[in-house]
Amino acid sequence: MALSKPTFLTHLKTLAKPPHHRLRRPTPPSFLSLRFLSFATPEDAAADRRRRKRRLRIEPPISPLHRSQQQQQQQPPKPQNPNPNAPKLPEPVSALSGNRLNLHNKILTLIRRNDLEEAALYTRHSVYSNCRPTIYTVNSVLAAQLRQSKYSDLLSLHRFITQAGVAPNIVTHNLIFQTYLDCRKPDTAMEHYKQLINDAPFNPSPTTYRILIKGLVDNCKLERAVELKEEMVDVKGFEPDPVVYHYLMVGCVRNSDSDGVFRLYEELKEKLGGEVEDGVVVGSLMKGYFMKEMEKEAMECYEQTSKVKMNAVAYNSVLEALCEYGKFDEALKLFDRMRDEHSPPRRFTVNLGSFNVVADGYCAQGRFKEAVEVFRKMGEYRCDPDTLSFNNLIQHLCSNGMLSEAEEVYGEMGEKGVNPDEYTYSLLMDTCFEENRPDDAAEYFRKMVDEKLRPNLAVYNRLADGLVKVGKVEEAKSFFDLMGKKLKMDVASYQFIMKALSDAGKFDEVLNVVDTLLEDEWIELNEELQEFIKGELRKDGREDELGKLIEEKERLKAEAKAKEIEEAEAAKRSRSAAVSSLLPSSLFGKKETGSTEATEKVGEAASASVEAAPAADTNSAEQAIKGESSDEESKSEGANEQVVA
């Protein structure tokens, strides 16, 4: 009998199997569908077709909808948190996708445009929308606000997202630590650190300890910073960080403790196995040697910069040591070497701090033109100056009588997208007064107010004093009227402007200032202050007008209080009338007088019940009314029936 080629090959496979395998036919597993291309007999082919149809009836083919349902069934149920008060875990980076990623990019665009108010407002609105921002988006806004020193806005946004239930991560906590430390509140920062250690579901990072230790050193809390360093290494198990030791050594230098510098360096060297490969501590070590007048050893440390790992921070520390201790020529050579080695993104040896240190060095040498030239070369090395850098250079120029050059630098701030702050305008204002330019000084103060900055009382007092000294009393009075509602004026500020006005013969304006003083809740008109005001008014023989003004103010206050009470009574009567209008006139029978009195009593009772429970509905109010007026309605049977009903 002739066999087809597939049948022949199948027959050969069957013969090649061992006898015990040949006796029984192996059944394929249920999850694997086997289909041969040919069969030995037509009966085998028909049986295979029936088997496939039967399987399709039991297990239909997987459609996209069915596949998603199967995947949901296969996913294990998420374990529910037994404690609802337990802190939430922050979202992973994978949550930043889809519409939330588009939202993140849109907010980043607002930040790049320097529109931080709109970015923060958009973030707040998005929290309760269908597209909730991730903590990474919130951190971007917080970091931008921190860079521009908008601490109140930062803390307000952080409080909002905390109440909204957005779980913070370690970056959020680091930003809050930096904010409180910049605001000179190290105790508050340490309280938040303790809260992080006790309650947060994650551990602090090395960056956390760097921020805290640097902030404590800057706030003159070196001992607490050393304790935190020991906690970082001994308790938390982190490796000794040369950057942390660098901050501590800087604190010892500020305290003129050269022995502390050497002690910290030896401790770091011992913990790292006898050799420190990071050059970030070289600058502080050089300052320690310079403080002990060991110039040779300091320069030997400087020569080691070519043998250890140096980055921009390490080079800046060495630059600062050379500039402070009379080695400015060596500092310039090192700065040239740093610029030659700078090749981003592979290696960064120059940053904003490098140019600030060199500019300070030039200013210390009296070479201000070269300092401005170096400052303007930042852009060539992809370094963008910030407000602090501009203020530093403007301060050097103003303190050396170079106001025109300082104003040129101030004009460049707008070109580079840097916003001046209160310190910038106060520097220019004070220098304008020194250069006998009071109008320009007043204009700088007005710009500061127009840009919604918040000058403090000391800046305003300097402005008022400068204007009064040059005889511009009216302009000083106009600034007093402008800032009176924005600042909490003290007694000295009121006395200064009143004395200036009285010396100029403007006694009506003095009385206006007294009127403002009487309305100020923060100022108490004691006997000493009254004697001062009478003394100023006595120059024009008008000291009696103070008593009249005080009586008039008291009368106006009494009238305002009486009017307020009358309005409250009128509102109460209107509520009573409104409630009484809900009752039918037949409720009180035929006696108009009695019904009127009953209506008034019922209205009073109803208004009392409405005031006690404003959320009650009309039916409950009517029930209260009927309960209070049952005694008055006992003469009318029809009224009683309605009350019972």
XYZ file of C-alpha atoms in Angstrom:
645
model
C 0.000 0.000 0.000
C 1.454 3.356 -1.021
C 1.765 5.991 1.740
C 1.875 9.728 1.350
C 5.035 11.544 2.440
C 3.554 13.068 5.634
C 1.970 9.778 6.593
C 5.280 8.006 6.027
C 7.161 10.466 8.239
C 4.565 10.089 10.997
C 4.880 6.309 10.761
C 8.680 6.567 11.092
C 8.334 8.764 14.225
C 6.010 6.168 15.743
C 8.451 3.334 15.048
C 11.370 5.315 16.495
C 9.706 5.645 19.912
C 10.377 3.071 22.693
C 7.795 0.298 23.039
C 6.349 1.600 26.319
C 5.803 4.991 24.720
C 4.281 3.428 21.670
C 1.478 1.746 23.597
C -0.220 4.901 24.828
C -0.732 8.132 23.082
C 0.479 11.182 25.064
C -2.190 13.756 25.802
C -1.137 17.324 25.212
C -1.647 19.690 28.121
C -4.882 21.624 28.232
C -3.213 25.015 27.900
C -1.275 24.006 24.738
C -3.219 23.514 21.506
C -1.448 20.981 19.186
C -2.573 20.693 15.625
C -0.899 18.359 13.134
C -0.802 19.281 9.465
C -1.770 15.764 8.385
C -3.412 12.738 9.939
C -3.052 9.013 9.401
C -6.758 8.546 8.683
C -9.737 10.756 7.953
C -11.224 9.651 11.282
C -8.243 11.190 13.136
C -8.749 14.479 11.296
C -12.449 14.549 12.139
C -11.720 13.751 15.788
C -9.223 16.625 15.929
C -11.801 19.022 14.456
C -14.396 17.977 17.017
C -11.848 18.401 19.824
C -10.972 21.920 18.670
C -14.632 22.945 18.401
C -15.329 21.572 21.856
C -12.386 23.564 23.279
C -13.558 26.764 21.587
C -17.012 26.324 23.138
C -15.478 25.934 26.598
C -12.684 28.551 26.211
C -13.579 31.212 23.613
C -10.712 33.096 21.954
C -9.289 35.955 24.016
C -10.606 39.325 22.853
C -8.944 42.607 23.923
C -11.727 43.214 26.460
C -11.501 39.666 27.795
C -7.733 39.926 27.953
C -7.882 43.072 30.126
C -10.430 41.369 32.398
C -8.185 38.327 32.721
C -5.211 40.529 33.582
C -7.249 42.271 36.251
C -8.273 38.904 37.679
C -4.684 37.676 37.661
C -3.376 40.784 39.491
C -3.098 40.104 43.202
C -5.287 42.306 45.373
C -3.505 45.296 46.805
C -2.958 44.940 50.515
C -5.024 47.457 52.408
C -3.276 49.610 54.944
C -4.651 48.608 58.328
C -3.812 52.000 59.831
C -5.505 54.915 58.020
C -3.347 57.406 59.922
C -0.097 55.873 58.683
C 1.905 58.193 56.386
C 1.499 57.594 52.686
C 4.325 56.351 50.526
C 5.398 58.847 47.844
C 4.528 58.038 44.260
C 7.207 56.377 42.100
C 8.685 58.070 39.053
C 6.546 55.863 36.813
C 3.496 57.877 37.937
C 4.841 60.779 35.864
C 3.315 59.676 32.566
C 0.427 60.457 30.249
C -1.602 63.536 31.132
C 0.311 64.003 34.375
C 3.527 64.267 32.363
C 1.903 66.847 30.080
C 0.840 68.811 33.159
C 4.381 68.564 34.530
C 5.869 69.933 31.287
C 3.362 72.784 31.179
C 4.246 73.865 34.704
C 7.952 73.621 33.879
C 7.320 75.963 30.950
C 5.770 78.506 33.331
C 8.791 78.185 35.610
C 11.187 78.817 32.715
C 9.214 81.935 31.870
C 9.761 83.058 35.462
C 6.004 83.108 36.086
C 6.112 81.422 39.474
C 2.780 82.811 40.674
C 0.961 81.247 37.730
C 2.897 77.973 38.166
C 1.942 77.756 41.846
C -1.697 78.691 41.131
C -1.922 76.122 38.315
C -0.500 73.474 40.631
C -3.078 74.283 43.315
C -5.967 74.093 40.849
C -4.706 70.812 39.418
C -4.709 69.099 42.814
C -8.511 68.857 42.789
C -8.862 68.213 39.061
C -9.001 64.986 37.066
C -5.250 65.260 36.419
C -3.630 65.403 39.849
C 0.013 66.596 39.852
C 2.729 64.304 41.127
C 5.065 65.210 43.944
C 7.792 65.714 41.328
C 5.777 68.549 39.773
C 5.208 70.113 43.181
C 8.919 69.838 43.994
C 9.781 71.693 40.777
C 7.624 74.649 41.824
C 8.968 74.593 45.384
C 12.576 74.544 44.146
C 11.926 77.494 41.819
C 10.397 79.474 44.689
C 13.379 78.619 46.878
C 15.834 79.837 44.223
C 14.090 83.209 44.189
C 13.819 83.346 48.007
C 10.004 83.357 47.992
C 9.843 81.589 51.311
C 6.289 82.536 52.306
C 4.877 81.330 48.975
C 6.882 78.114 49.301
C 5.594 77.340 52.778
C 2.037 78.211 51.743
C 2.168 75.789 48.786
C 3.735 73.077 50.946
C 0.973 73.482 53.546
C -1.632 73.248 50.794
C -0.320 70.015 49.263
C 0.050 68.492 52.730
C -3.605 69.184 53.508
C -4.574 67.893 50.063
C -2.939 64.534 50.778
C -0.061 64.663 48.284
C 2.572 62.401 49.839
C 5.973 64.166 50.054
C 9.270 62.484 49.276
C 12.750 63.150 50.615
C 13.309 65.993 48.107
C 10.283 67.817 49.524
C 11.651 67.531 53.046
C 15.072 68.752 51.895
C 13.491 71.847 50.349
C 11.644 72.609 53.589
C 14.871 72.175 55.595
C 16.676 74.582 53.266
C 13.858 77.125 53.536
C 13.875 77.265 57.330
C 17.660 77.379 57.452
C 17.754 80.259 54.965
C 15.182 82.080 57.109
C 17.476 81.741 60.152
C 15.180 79.234 61.879
C 17.450 76.247 62.561
C 15.352 75.062 65.518
C 12.273 74.743 63.302
C 14.329 72.863 60.709
C 15.533 70.402 63.351
C 11.973 69.862 64.561
C 10.990 68.893 61.026
C 14.026 66.604 60.887
C 12.888 64.804 64.047
C 9.425 64.459 62.538
C 10.991 62.961 59.406
C 12.962 60.436 61.466
C 9.953 59.406 63.578
C 7.068 59.422 61.095
C 8.279 59.268 57.500
C 8.188 55.879 55.722
C 11.669 56.479 54.279
C 15.106 57.406 55.582
C 16.987 60.679 55.094
C 19.513 60.843 52.286
C 23.132 62.081 52.382
C 21.881 65.308 50.797
C 19.611 65.795 53.812
C 22.592 65.775 56.152
C 24.576 68.066 53.875
C 21.770 70.637 53.891
C 21.221 70.440 57.641
C 24.890 70.550 58.624
C 25.675 73.450 56.283
C 22.636 75.345 57.559
C 23.570 74.756 61.188
C 27.112 75.969 60.524
C 25.799 79.093 58.775
C 23.526 79.754 61.762
C 26.433 79.487 64.237
C 25.395 76.107 65.659
C 28.623 74.213 65.091
C 28.264 71.879 68.077
C 24.834 70.706 66.940
C 26.240 70.180 63.434
C 29.020 67.959 64.824
C 26.424 65.908 66.718
C 24.404 65.481 63.544
C 27.538 64.339 61.710
C 28.111 61.651 64.326
C 24.480 60.562 64.048
C 24.843 60.336 60.273
C 27.915 58.082 60.411
C 27.425 56.070 63.600
C 23.626 55.723 63.838
C 22.377 55.858 60.253
C 25.367 54.000 58.847
C 26.309 56.405 56.061
C 29.851 56.564 54.746
C 31.956 59.521 55.940
C 31.167 62.372 53.561
C 34.061 64.739 52.733
C 31.552 67.493 51.869
C 30.079 67.304 55.381
C 33.555 67.518 56.883
C 34.270 70.476 54.595
C 31.265 72.363 56.030
C 32.381 71.601 59.574
C 35.938 72.742 58.829
C 34.554 75.994 57.402
C 32.702 76.496 60.683
C 35.932 76.006 62.611
C 37.659 78.579 60.389
C 34.904 81.108 61.129
C 35.427 80.490 64.832
C 39.215 80.879 64.389
C 39.665 77.287 65.576
C 42.558 75.992 63.463
C 43.038 73.004 65.773
C 39.464 71.971 65.078
C 40.210 72.063 61.339
C 43.179 69.715 61.707
C 41.260 67.446 64.086
C 38.378 67.014 61.642
C 40.781 66.363 58.768
C 42.614 63.661 60.700
C 39.316 62.049 61.678
C 38.188 61.949 58.038
C 41.559 60.601 56.952
C 41.373 57.819 59.525
C 37.822 56.800 58.589
C 38.673 56.704 54.886
C 41.639 54.385 55.344
C 44.504 56.874 55.617
C 43.989 58.833 52.397
C 41.507 61.513 51.331
C 40.991 61.431 47.583
C 38.346 64.169 47.485
C 39.873 67.639 47.245
C 36.895 69.452 48.711
C 38.644 69.727 52.091
C 41.901 71.176 50.679
C 40.723 74.790 50.810
C 39.648 74.596 54.462
C 42.916 72.854 55.340
C 44.863 75.660 53.628
C 42.948 78.245 55.675
C 43.861 76.361 58.838
C 47.568 76.538 57.931
C 47.303 80.208 56.962
C 45.669 80.970 60.320
C 48.707 79.440 62.049
C 51.023 81.384 59.720
C 52.264 78.143 58.172
C 52.397 79.439 54.612
C 54.752 76.724 53.370
C 52.448 73.897 54.483
C 49.438 75.764 53.006
C 51.113 76.026 49.602
C 52.074 72.335 49.777
C 48.377 71.572 50.185
C 47.711 73.799 47.177
C 50.124 71.747 45.076
C 48.120 68.614 45.921
C 45.166 69.892 43.905
C 46.626 68.197 40.818
C 46.748 64.808 42.608
C 43.247 64.591 44.112
C 39.774 64.723 42.669
C 38.734 68.351 42.242
C 35.342 69.705 41.247
C 33.964 73.234 41.110
C 33.194 73.372 44.849
C 36.695 72.180 45.762
C 38.349 74.682 43.431
C 36.193 77.518 44.806
C 37.338 76.726 48.341
C 40.987 76.906 47.264
C 40.334 80.125 45.327
C 38.760 81.705 48.389
C 41.733 80.697 50.578
C 44.230 82.211 48.121
C 42.260 85.461 47.748
C 41.763 85.954 51.492
C 45.405 85.449 52.446
C 47.181 87.608 49.875
C 47.790 85.079 47.087
C 45.595 86.716 44.459
C 48.069 86.147 41.601
C 48.087 82.423 42.351
C 44.296 82.580 42.503
C 44.148 84.057 38.989
C 46.439 81.299 37.673
C 44.228 78.689 39.291
C 41.124 80.352 37.821
C 42.649 80.157 34.323
C 43.405 76.474 34.872
C 39.854 75.874 36.042
C 38.436 77.457 32.892
C 40.746 75.347 30.727
C 39.659 72.128 32.451
C 35.985 73.036 32.263
C 34.383 70.815 29.609
C 30.703 70.181 30.294
C 28.952 67.789 30.477
C 31.967 65.592 31.082
C 33.631 67.746 33.745
C 32.513 70.839 35.631
C 35.294 72.865 37.220
C 33.689 76.340 37.061
C 30.342 77.485 38.428
C 28.669 80.673 39.593
C 30.601 80.673 42.868
C 33.922 80.692 41.004
C 33.131 83.996 39.286
C 31.806 85.484 42.525
C 35.031 84.644 44.375
C 37.228 86.112 41.625
C 35.035 89.230 41.390
C 35.365 89.694 45.166
C 39.119 89.295 44.815
C 39.316 91.981 42.138
C 37.175 94.332 44.248
C 39.421 93.717 47.269
C 42.356 94.772 45.080
C 40.506 97.887 43.910
C 40.267 96.617 40.317
C 36.541 97.138 39.856
C 36.562 97.366 36.061
C 38.150 93.939 35.782
C 35.675 92.597 38.348
C 32.762 93.730 36.136
C 34.410 92.197 33.062
C 34.860 88.827 34.785
C 31.283 88.975 36.029
C 30.004 89.508 32.485
C 31.912 86.468 31.175
C 29.739 84.032 33.110
C 27.543 83.333 30.115
C 30.482 81.991 28.124
C 30.753 79.113 30.593
C 27.005 78.460 30.879
C 26.792 80.116 34.297
C 23.741 82.273 34.927
C 24.090 84.926 37.657
C 21.374 85.117 40.280
C 20.112 87.952 42.461
C 22.704 87.313 45.175
C 25.564 87.565 42.649
C 24.263 90.876 41.310
C 23.750 92.215 44.839
C 27.293 91.239 45.777
C 28.818 93.161 42.879
C 26.446 96.141 43.288
C 27.366 96.352 46.970
C 31.089 96.495 46.134
C 30.505 99.219 43.560
C 28.180 101.289 45.760
C 30.455 101.113 48.798
C 33.295 102.523 46.687
C 31.349 105.445 45.224
C 30.771 103.918 41.778
C 27.017 104.497 41.536
C 26.885 104.844 37.747
C 28.645 101.481 37.280
C 26.327 99.931 39.854
C 23.291 101.223 37.939
C 24.684 99.697 34.737
C 24.963 96.339 36.463
C 21.436 96.823 37.818
C 20.197 97.435 34.271
C 21.670 94.113 33.152
C 19.485 92.226 35.631
C 16.381 92.692 33.507
C 18.230 91.650 30.352
C 19.232 88.335 31.945
C 15.836 87.661 33.501
C 16.940 88.218 37.103
C 14.518 90.015 39.433
C 15.908 92.580 41.890
C 14.934 92.126 45.514
C 14.529 94.490 48.459
C 18.264 94.496 49.179
C 19.061 95.568 45.603
C 16.798 98.612 45.790
C 17.876 99.547 49.309
C 21.542 99.527 48.208
C 20.806 101.843 45.282
C 18.521 104.052 47.390
C 21.101 104.551 50.151
C 23.855 105.289 47.628
C 21.652 107.839 45.844
C 21.171 109.672 49.139
C 24.948 109.636 49.682
C 25.470 111.034 46.176
C 22.867 113.794 46.799
C 20.305 112.298 44.437
C 17.156 112.149 46.625
C 14.726 112.041 43.696
C 16.395 108.913 42.299
C 16.409 107.373 45.772
C 12.659 107.963 46.104
C 12.155 106.507 42.627
C 14.011 103.296 43.558
C 11.820 102.930 46.650
C 8.689 103.477 44.573
C 9.832 100.802 42.085
C 10.306 98.415 44.960
C 6.711 98.995 46.103
C 5.307 98.823 42.556
C 6.939 95.437 41.994
C 5.074 94.140 45.071
C 8.210 93.697 47.136
C 8.061 94.150 50.883
C 10.453 96.753 52.252
C 10.761 96.657 55.998
C 10.357 99.510 58.430
C 14.107 100.216 58.578
C 14.256 100.874 54.811
C 11.247 103.191 55.021
C 12.781 105.080 57.942
C 15.985 105.617 55.959
C 13.932 106.944 53.051
C 11.926 109.322 55.240
C 15.064 110.537 57.008
C 16.853 111.172 53.707
C 13.931 113.106 52.233
C 13.446 115.228 55.340
C 17.145 116.124 55.460
C 16.965 117.639 51.974
C 13.710 119.473 52.738
C 11.313 117.179 50.861
C 8.817 116.908 53.721
C 5.722 116.668 51.517
C 7.214 113.742 49.595
C 8.114 112.072 52.895
C 4.476 112.543 53.992
C 3.236 110.960 50.747
C 5.413 107.878 51.371
C 4.098 107.788 54.934
C 0.536 107.671 53.594
C 1.579 104.981 51.093
C 3.306 102.702 53.595
C 1.095 103.383 56.616
C -1.266 100.545 55.696
C 1.470 98.150 54.550
C 3.831 98.414 57.509
C 3.351 98.282 61.245
C 4.563 101.747 62.112
C 6.153 102.155 65.503
C 5.986 105.164 67.804
C 9.359 106.480 66.597
C 8.131 106.591 62.976
C 5.031 108.560 63.975
C 7.063 110.963 66.093
C 9.603 111.520 63.297
C 7.054 112.450 60.642
C 5.054 114.646 63.073
C 8.182 116.526 64.116
C 9.228 117.005 60.479
C 5.781 118.385 59.584
C 5.620 120.672 62.601
C 9.093 122.045 61.859
C 7.874 122.793 58.337
C 4.782 124.553 59.721
C 2.304 121.977 58.402
C 0.178 121.560 61.531
C -2.900 120.380 59.654
C -0.823 117.501 58.338
C 0.296 116.812 61.906
C -3.329 116.447 62.947
C -3.896 114.084 60.004
C -1.021 111.935 61.243
C -2.548 111.979 64.737
C -5.855 110.885 63.237
C -4.072 107.948 61.552
C -2.337 107.138 64.824
C -5.641 106.988 66.698
C -6.949 104.456 64.165
C -3.817 102.286 64.436
C -4.568 99.275 66.613
C -0.870 98.600 67.273
C -0.133 101.986 68.855
C -1.255 102.964 72.339
C -1.799 106.663 72.939
C -0.170 106.919 76.354
C 0.577 110.078 78.341
C 4.139 110.364 77.048
C 2.979 110.287 73.434
C 0.216 112.802 74.173
C 2.759 115.195 75.702
C 4.941 114.885 72.607
C 2.003 115.687 70.294
C 0.915 118.633 72.445
C 4.480 119.938 72.405
C 4.544 119.911 68.607
C 1.094 121.529 68.316
C 2.019 124.137 70.952
C 4.362 125.699 68.398
C 1.237 127.009 66.654
C -0.912 127.334 69.784
C -3.165 124.441 68.812
C -2.447 121.969 71.595
C -6.141 122.003 72.626
C -7.107 120.447 69.313
C -5.617 117.121 70.395
C -8.269 116.716 73.106
C -11.017 117.676 70.675
C -9.703 115.164 68.137
C -9.613 112.395 70.741
C -13.207 113.223 71.843
C -14.361 113.263 68.232
C -12.749 109.874 67.613
C -14.424 108.426 70.702
C -17.775 109.860 69.607
C -17.398 108.356 66.138
C -16.486 105.007 67.634
C -19.529 105.115 69.935
C -21.807 106.024 67.006
C -20.360 103.227 64.925
C -20.929 100.773 67.757
C -24.513 101.985 68.293
C -25.183 101.739 64.582
C -23.847 98.211 64.568
C -26.144 97.257 67.461
C -29.111 98.886 65.698
C -28.387 96.987 62.504
C -28.213 93.755 64.483
C -31.618 94.502 66.099
C -33.123 95.379 62.731
C -31.828 92.133 61.277
C -33.341 90.271 64.222
C -36.729 91.963 63.710
C -36.659 91.194 60.001
C -35.987 87.539 60.772
C -38.903 87.520 63.219
C -41.209 89.100 60.638
C -40.090 86.656 57.975
C -40.826 83.692 60.229
C -44.163 85.148 61.342
C -45.237 85.488 57.720
C -45.062 81.708 57.440
C -48.047 81.342 59.859
C -51.674 81.735 58.614
C -53.699 84.608 60.112
C -56.472 82.229 61.297
C -53.977 80.559 63.622
C -54.539 83.243 66.296
C -58.339 83.603 66.186
C -60.307 86.881 65.820
C -58.573 89.051 68.408
C -56.242 91.304 66.463
C -54.460 92.687 69.531
C -53.883 89.316 71.056
C -52.900 87.893 67.718
C -50.419 90.717 67.173
C -48.806 90.165 70.565
C -48.798 86.428 69.998
C -47.271 86.967 66.586
C -44.493 89.089 68.082
C -43.792 86.491 70.773
C -43.955 83.696 68.272
C -41.621 85.619 65.955
C -39.142 86.140 68.759
C -39.265 82.476 69.710
C -38.937 81.444 66.080
C -35.993 83.769 65.490
C -34.319 82.340 68.588
C -34.866 78.828 67.304
C -33.584 79.806 63.857
C -30.478 81.386 65.380
C -29.846 78.286 67.513
C -30.284 75.904 64.603
C -29.834 77.746 61.268
C -29.650 74.515 59.322
C -33.161 73.364 60.325
C -35.866 73.289 57.663
C -39.177 75.202 57.595
C -41.261 72.397 59.091
C -39.059 72.122 62.195
C -39.185 75.926 62.581
C -42.971 75.885 62.425
C -43.083 73.124 65.030
C -40.902 75.221 67.364
C -43.160 78.218 66.769
C -46.280 76.245 67.537
C -44.729 74.848 70.731
C -43.863 78.331 72.052
C -47.236 79.879 71.221
C -49.493 77.159 72.597
C -50.276 79.181 75.767
C -51.403 82.210 73.774
C -53.586 80.136 71.498
C -55.514 78.286 74.208
C -58.506 80.667 73.783
C -59.131 79.485 70.248
C -60.186 75.892 69.718
C -59.565 76.044 66.008
C -56.049 77.245 66.651
C -55.519 74.425 69.129
C -56.622 71.888 66.549
C -54.138 73.282 64.063
C -51.372 73.250 66.681
C -52.148 69.609 67.544
C -52.167 68.767 63.845
